[in-house]
Amino acid sequence: MDGHDTNAHGTDGHETGGHGTGGQGTGWPGAGGHGAGGHDWLADRFEADRGQLRAVAYRMLGSVSEAEDAVQEAWLRLSRSDAGRIDNLSAWLTTVVGRVCLDLLRSRKARREDTLDDTFVPDPVVTSAASDTADPEQQALMADSVGLALLVVLEHLTPAERLAFVLHDMFAVPFEEIAPIVGKSPAATRQLASRARRRVQGSAPAQEPDAGRQRAVVDAFMAASQAGDFDALVAVLDPDVLLRADVGVGGRLVRGAAAVASQALFFRQFAHQSRPALINGAYGMVSSDGEKVVSLLSFTVADDRVVELNILADRARLAQLDLTLLD
């Protein structure tokens, strides 16, 4: 079953016992029982999968901090489990992370259903545009160009749809293994993924894969913004371009080249002290006030024009992001 054994999940990710702390708990029974050697093996094995698990959780949650929490919870469950009964540890861990993320999504939906609006921008993954400084975990997060435009669409799926789509379409987990997580039959789970796929294909624009062409379009946009050149802005924007600005309170959602270009004065505040960066693997801009980052601009480019622009300018959320790789 695509590398996922039917016995891979052992106790289906629901272990008993206290929560403990990361790095503690039982050792791997098959490699020394409760001894330190067995536990070291299990910890090393988990670390080998951490980047992949973090990538799954990030796509599921759209939050770097929540993704890290989900991966940590998977470790806690593994350290309390009878690891010797797990035939396929990678598949088991993926299932556990899926369960944890589904619970988080359901809790989040109940908590903020009335507050999440169309201006919300998920947490970006930001690295330097000039280097290969991303570590393996960050490279895993950015693999397959999971852009902010796609993550925005995923935010509006139901938790079960998002799980089915992410696990099956992005990580090739069979529906037979996703079904128990969402509590549905494989056929019903297939339908969840199909509905999600239709929404993604109809809403998430495809990014230009060539980094050089991305940069040329973004540079032209920033130059026109700094100059306040309306015509130049319109020329670099797709006629149906979408601008989403998440500023915490009172965000903006603007569609259409003329309407977006009319925000030229709004863009000029970002253009003055901006520098290039990779935002979820695509060319973007980071703006500062001289001391701290005040906004992140993520561009989706297609056919040499900007088709979507997502801006995160929520000071509280920006302060929580790891931007150390920009230094």
Short mmCIF file of C-alpha atoms in Angstrom, two decimals:
data_model
loop_
_atom_site.label_atom_id
_atom_site.label_comp_id
_atom_site.label_asym_id
_atom_site.label_seq_id
_atom_site.Cartn_x
_atom_site.Cartn_y
_atom_site.Cartn_z
CA MET A 1 0.00 0.00 0.00
CA ASP A 2 2.41 2.67 -1.27
CA GLY A 3 4.97 1.85 1.41
CA HIS A 4 2.49 2.10 4.28
CA ASP A 5 2.05 -1.32 5.88
CA THR A 6 -1.34 -2.25 7.29
CA ASN A 7 0.34 -2.92 10.63
CA ALA A 8 2.33 0.27 10.57
CA HIS A 9 0.16 2.17 12.97
CA GLY A 10 0.27 -0.12 15.97
CA THR A 11 -1.99 1.56 18.49
CA ASP A 12 -3.25 4.15 15.98
CA GLY A 13 -1.41 6.94 17.75
CA HIS A 14 -3.44 6.68 20.98
CA GLU A 15 -1.12 5.58 23.75
CA THR A 16 -1.84 5.56 27.44
CA GLY A 17 0.25 6.92 30.26
CA GLY A 18 1.47 10.30 31.43
CA HIS A 19 2.56 13.02 29.07
CA GLY A 20 6.13 13.30 30.31
CA THR A 21 8.52 15.60 28.50
CA GLY A 22 10.33 15.44 25.16
CA GLY A 23 13.30 13.11 25.26
CA GLN A 24 11.91 11.07 28.18
CA GLY A 25 9.61 8.05 28.35
CA THR A 26 10.24 4.45 27.43
CA GLY A 27 13.04 3.20 25.24
CA TRP A 28 12.67 1.05 22.14
CA PRO A 29 11.93 -2.49 23.41
CA GLY A 30 13.40 -4.11 20.33
CA ALA A 31 16.77 -2.47 20.87
CA GLY A 32 17.53 -2.81 24.53
CA GLY A 33 14.14 -2.51 26.24
CA HIS A 34 14.06 0.50 28.57
CA GLY A 35 17.80 1.03 28.36
CA ALA A 36 19.47 4.19 27.16
CA GLY A 37 20.77 2.54 24.00
CA GLY A 38 17.29 1.62 22.80
CA HIS A 39 15.97 5.07 23.58
CA ASP A 40 18.86 6.72 21.75
CA TRP A 41 18.08 4.61 18.68
CA LEU A 42 14.43 5.65 18.81
CA ALA A 43 15.33 9.32 19.22
CA ASP A 44 17.75 9.12 16.27
CA ARG A 45 15.12 7.40 14.16
CA PHE A 46 12.58 10.08 15.03
CA GLU A 47 15.04 12.84 14.15
CA ALA A 48 15.48 11.27 10.72
CA ASP A 49 11.75 11.77 10.10
CA ARG A 50 11.36 15.13 11.83
CA GLY A 51 11.73 17.27 8.68
CA GLN A 52 9.10 15.28 6.81
CA LEU A 53 6.74 15.34 9.79
CA ARG A 54 7.16 19.08 10.16
CA ALA A 55 6.37 19.52 6.46
CA VAL A 56 3.16 17.50 6.87
CA ALA A 57 2.14 19.48 9.96
CA TYR A 58 2.90 22.85 8.37
CA ARG A 59 0.75 22.08 5.34
CA MET A 60 -1.98 20.88 7.67
CA LEU A 61 -1.88 23.85 10.03
CA GLY A 62 -0.34 26.79 8.16
CA SER A 63 1.46 27.72 11.37
CA VAL A 64 5.14 27.08 12.02
CA SER A 65 4.78 27.08 15.81
CA GLU A 66 1.74 24.79 15.79
CA ALA A 67 3.52 22.46 13.36
CA GLU A 68 6.44 22.19 15.78
CA ASP A 69 4.00 21.47 18.63
CA ALA A 70 2.35 18.70 16.60
CA VAL A 71 5.70 17.07 15.85
CA GLN A 72 6.66 17.27 19.52
CA GLU A 73 3.39 15.58 20.47
CA ALA A 74 4.18 12.79 18.01
CA TRP A 75 7.48 12.24 19.80
CA LEU A 76 5.74 12.09 23.18
CA ARG A 77 3.31 9.48 21.88
CA LEU A 78 6.11 7.48 20.33
CA SER A 79 8.18 7.53 23.52
CA ARG A 80 5.20 6.09 25.41
CA SER A 81 4.39 3.41 22.85
CA ASP A 82 5.59 -0.15 22.30
CA ALA A 83 7.79 0.78 19.37
CA GLY A 84 8.73 -2.84 18.80
CA ARG A 85 5.21 -3.48 17.49
CA ILE A 86 5.44 -0.78 14.83
CA ASP A 87 6.30 -2.29 11.44
CA ASN A 88 6.64 1.00 9.55
CA LEU A 89 7.70 3.80 11.87
CA SER A 90 7.56 6.58 9.26
CA ALA A 91 3.98 5.71 8.33
CA TRP A 92 3.00 5.44 12.00
CA LEU A 93 4.47 8.86 12.79
CA THR A 94 2.75 10.43 9.78
CA THR A 95 -0.57 9.03 10.99
CA VAL A 96 0.01 10.33 14.52
CA VAL A 97 0.88 13.80 13.25
CA GLY A 98 -2.24 13.67 11.07
CA ARG A 99 -4.40 12.87 14.10
CA VAL A 100 -2.84 15.63 16.18
CA CYS A 101 -3.27 18.18 13.39
CA LEU A 102 -6.88 17.16 12.81
CA ASP A 103 -7.65 17.70 16.49
CA LEU A 104 -5.92 21.10 16.38
CA LEU A 105 -7.83 22.13 13.25
CA ARG A 106 -11.16 21.15 14.77
CA SER A 107 -10.35 23.03 17.97
CA ARG A 108 -9.18 26.05 15.99
CA LYS A 109 -12.29 26.07 13.82
CA ALA A 110 -14.56 26.01 16.86
CA ARG A 111 -12.52 28.77 18.51
CA ARG A 112 -12.22 31.25 15.66
CA GLU A 113 -14.97 30.36 13.20
CA ASP A 114 -16.49 33.82 13.53
CA THR A 115 -13.17 35.68 13.38
CA LEU A 116 -11.24 34.10 10.46
CA ASP A 117 -11.85 36.22 7.37
CA ASP A 118 -10.62 36.41 3.80
CA THR A 119 -7.71 38.68 4.74
CA PHE A 120 -6.00 36.05 6.94
CA VAL A 121 -2.48 35.12 5.76
CA PRO A 122 -0.92 31.92 7.18
CA ASP A 123 2.53 31.90 8.76
CA PRO A 124 5.22 32.17 6.06
CA VAL A 125 8.56 30.35 6.00
CA VAL A 126 11.19 33.01 5.28
CA THR A 127 14.82 32.47 4.22
CA SER A 128 17.50 34.51 2.54
CA ALA A 129 17.15 34.97 -1.21
CA ALA A 130 20.89 35.02 -1.65
CA SER A 131 21.99 31.71 -0.19
CA ASP A 132 21.38 28.08 0.62
CA THR A 133 21.05 28.83 4.32
CA ALA A 134 17.88 26.82 4.90
CA ASP A 135 18.48 23.81 7.11
CA PRO A 136 17.02 20.40 6.15
CA GLU A 137 13.79 20.98 8.11
CA GLN A 138 13.20 24.35 6.46
CA GLN A 139 14.01 22.87 3.06
CA ALA A 140 11.38 20.21 3.72
CA LEU A 141 8.85 22.91 4.60
CA MET A 142 9.51 24.70 1.32
CA ALA A 143 9.61 21.56 -0.85
CA ASP A 144 7.13 21.38 -3.71
CA SER A 145 6.62 25.18 -3.57
CA VAL A 146 3.84 25.18 -0.99
CA GLY A 147 3.13 28.86 -1.46
CA LEU A 148 1.04 31.13 0.72
CA ALA A 149 -1.63 31.29 -1.99
CA LEU A 150 -2.20 27.54 -1.60
CA LEU A 151 -2.13 27.71 2.20
CA VAL A 152 -4.77 30.45 2.13
CA VAL A 153 -7.10 28.14 0.19
CA LEU A 154 -6.38 25.26 2.57
CA GLU A 155 -7.47 27.47 5.49
CA HIS A 156 -11.00 27.45 4.09
CA LEU A 157 -11.35 23.68 3.77
CA THR A 158 -13.01 21.65 6.49
CA PRO A 159 -10.50 19.93 8.80
CA ALA A 160 -11.31 16.51 7.33
CA GLU A 161 -10.99 17.78 3.74
CA ARG A 162 -7.64 19.36 4.51
CA LEU A 163 -6.31 16.21 6.13
CA ALA A 164 -7.42 13.99 3.25
CA PHE A 165 -5.99 16.35 0.64
CA VAL A 166 -2.66 16.97 2.35
CA LEU A 167 -1.95 13.36 3.28
CA HIS A 168 -3.09 11.84 -0.01
CA ASP A 169 -2.28 14.44 -2.66
CA MET A 170 0.91 15.83 -1.11
CA PHE A 171 2.33 12.81 0.71
CA ALA A 172 0.77 9.81 -1.11
CA VAL A 173 -0.79 8.26 1.99
CA PRO A 174 -3.45 5.73 0.85
CA PHE A 175 -7.09 6.49 1.56
CA GLU A 176 -7.33 3.21 3.46
CA GLU A 177 -4.95 4.65 6.05
CA ILE A 178 -6.47 8.13 6.14
CA ALA A 179 -10.02 6.80 6.64
CA PRO A 180 -9.58 5.71 10.29
CA ILE A 181 -8.16 9.14 11.18
CA VAL A 182 -11.25 11.00 9.93
CA GLY A 183 -13.64 8.25 11.01
CA LYS A 184 -14.99 7.55 7.52
CA SER A 185 -14.83 4.79 4.91
CA PRO A 186 -12.07 4.88 2.28
CA ALA A 187 -14.65 5.82 -0.37
CA ALA A 188 -15.95 8.73 1.71
CA THR A 189 -12.38 9.81 2.44
CA ARG A 190 -11.66 9.80 -1.29
CA GLN A 191 -14.61 12.15 -1.75
CA LEU A 192 -13.22 14.50 0.91
CA ALA A 193 -9.95 14.75 -1.00
CA SER A 194 -11.78 15.19 -4.28
CA ARG A 195 -13.82 18.13 -2.96
CA ALA A 196 -10.67 19.71 -1.55
CA ARG A 197 -8.83 19.18 -4.83
CA ARG A 198 -11.55 20.95 -6.80
CA ARG A 199 -11.43 23.94 -4.47
CA VAL A 200 -7.65 24.13 -4.65
CA GLN A 201 -7.56 23.83 -8.44
CA GLY A 202 -10.21 26.51 -8.78
CA SER A 203 -8.73 28.96 -6.29
CA ALA A 204 -4.96 28.58 -5.85
CA PRO A 205 -2.97 30.10 -8.74
CA ALA A 206 0.11 28.24 -9.98
CA GLN A 207 3.46 29.93 -9.29
CA GLU A 208 5.98 30.67 -12.05
CA PRO A 209 8.72 28.05 -11.43
CA ASP A 210 11.60 30.13 -12.80
CA ALA A 211 13.18 32.17 -9.99
CA GLY A 212 14.71 34.67 -12.41
CA ARG A 213 11.36 35.50 -13.96
CA GLN A 214 9.79 35.75 -10.52
CA ARG A 215 12.44 38.23 -9.46
CA ALA A 216 12.11 40.36 -12.60
CA VAL A 217 8.38 40.76 -12.06
CA VAL A 218 8.70 41.50 -8.34
CA ASP A 219 11.51 44.00 -8.92
CA ALA A 220 9.38 45.77 -11.55
CA PHE A 221 6.47 45.88 -9.11
CA MET A 222 8.58 47.32 -6.30
CA ALA A 223 10.16 49.93 -8.58
CA ALA A 224 6.75 51.07 -9.80
CA SER A 225 5.45 51.15 -6.23
CA GLN A 226 8.34 53.27 -4.98
CA ALA A 227 7.87 55.69 -7.87
CA GLY A 228 4.10 55.80 -7.40
CA ASP A 229 3.76 54.95 -11.11
CA PHE A 230 0.16 53.81 -11.59
CA ASP A 231 0.55 52.76 -15.23
CA ALA A 232 3.69 50.76 -14.53
CA LEU A 233 1.94 48.98 -11.69
CA VAL A 234 -1.04 48.08 -13.87
CA ALA A 235 1.34 46.73 -16.52
CA VAL A 236 2.91 44.24 -14.11
CA LEU A 237 -0.39 43.10 -12.58
CA ASP A 238 -2.73 40.43 -13.91
CA PRO A 239 -6.15 41.92 -14.76
CA ASP A 240 -7.71 39.73 -12.03
CA VAL A 241 -4.92 40.13 -9.48
CA LEU A 242 -5.86 39.60 -5.83
CA LEU A 243 -4.32 41.61 -2.98
CA ARG A 244 -4.70 40.26 0.54
CA ALA A 245 -3.25 42.34 3.38
CA ASP A 246 -3.33 40.88 6.89
CA VAL A 247 -2.63 43.67 9.36
CA GLY A 248 -4.25 42.02 12.36
CA VAL A 249 -7.31 44.27 12.49
CA GLY A 250 -9.00 45.85 9.50
CA GLY A 251 -7.23 43.92 6.73
CA ARG A 252 -7.65 44.57 3.02
CA LEU A 253 -8.89 42.38 0.20
CA VAL A 254 -8.69 44.04 -3.22
CA ARG A 255 -9.20 42.47 -6.65
CA GLY A 256 -8.40 43.80 -10.12
CA ALA A 257 -5.32 45.50 -11.59
CA ALA A 258 -6.65 49.06 -11.44
CA ALA A 259 -7.97 48.65 -7.90
CA VAL A 260 -4.72 47.11 -6.66
CA ALA A 261 -2.58 49.70 -8.47
CA SER A 262 -4.61 52.44 -6.81
CA GLN A 263 -3.05 51.25 -3.56
CA ALA A 264 0.31 52.63 -4.76
CA LEU A 265 0.70 54.89 -1.75
CA PHE A 266 0.04 51.90 0.50
CA PHE A 267 2.81 49.95 -1.25
CA ARG A 268 5.31 52.80 -1.09
CA GLN A 269 5.72 52.36 2.66
CA PHE A 270 6.99 48.83 1.98
CA ALA A 271 9.26 49.73 -0.93
CA HIS A 272 11.56 52.19 0.88
CA GLN A 273 13.38 49.76 3.18
CA SER A 274 12.72 46.42 1.54
CA ARG A 275 15.04 43.54 0.75
CA PRO A 276 14.48 40.35 -1.21
CA ALA A 277 13.78 37.06 0.52
CA LEU A 278 12.43 33.64 -0.25
CA ILE A 279 8.94 33.33 1.18
CA ASN A 280 7.76 29.74 1.05
CA GLY A 281 10.34 29.13 -1.63
CA ALA A 282 9.23 31.98 -3.92
CA TYR A 283 10.73 35.41 -4.46
CA GLY A 284 9.27 38.06 -2.15
CA MET A 285 10.14 41.10 -0.07
CA VAL A 286 10.77 41.84 3.60
CA SER A 287 10.22 45.42 4.76
CA SER A 288 11.56 46.99 7.93
CA ASP A 289 11.40 50.31 9.72
CA GLY A 290 15.14 50.26 10.28
CA GLU A 291 14.94 48.23 13.48
CA LYS A 292 12.45 45.43 12.98
CA VAL A 293 10.46 43.74 10.25
CA VAL A 294 7.10 45.43 9.63
CA SER A 295 5.79 43.40 6.71
CA LEU A 296 6.35 40.38 4.47
CA LEU A 297 5.23 40.51 0.84
CA SER A 298 4.60 37.19 -0.92
CA PHE A 299 4.07 37.28 -4.69
CA THR A 300 2.48 34.67 -6.92
CA VAL A 301 3.71 35.23 -10.47
CA ALA A 302 2.30 33.69 -13.64
CA ASP A 303 2.83 34.70 -17.28
CA ASP A 304 5.17 37.48 -16.17
CA ARG A 305 2.52 39.21 -14.06
CA VAL A 306 1.55 39.26 -10.40
CA VAL A 307 -1.63 37.20 -9.99
CA GLU A 308 -1.76 37.26 -6.18
CA LEU A 309 -0.06 39.34 -3.52
CA ASN A 310 -0.25 38.34 0.14
CA ILE A 311 1.01 40.78 2.75
CA LEU A 312 1.54 39.94 6.40
CA ALA A 313 1.83 43.17 8.40
CA ASP A 314 0.45 42.03 11.75
CA ARG A 315 3.19 43.23 14.13
CA ALA A 316 2.29 40.71 16.85
CA ARG A 317 2.50 37.72 14.50
CA LEU A 318 5.66 38.99 12.80
CA ALA A 319 7.36 39.19 16.18
CA GLN A 320 6.72 35.46 16.69
CA LEU A 321 8.25 34.33 13.38
CA ASP A 322 11.80 32.98 13.10
CA LEU A 323 13.52 35.45 10.78
CA THR A 324 17.08 34.72 11.90
CA LEU A 325 18.10 33.38 8.48
CA LEU A 326 17.66 36.87 7.04
CA ASP A 327 20.58 38.18 9.09
#
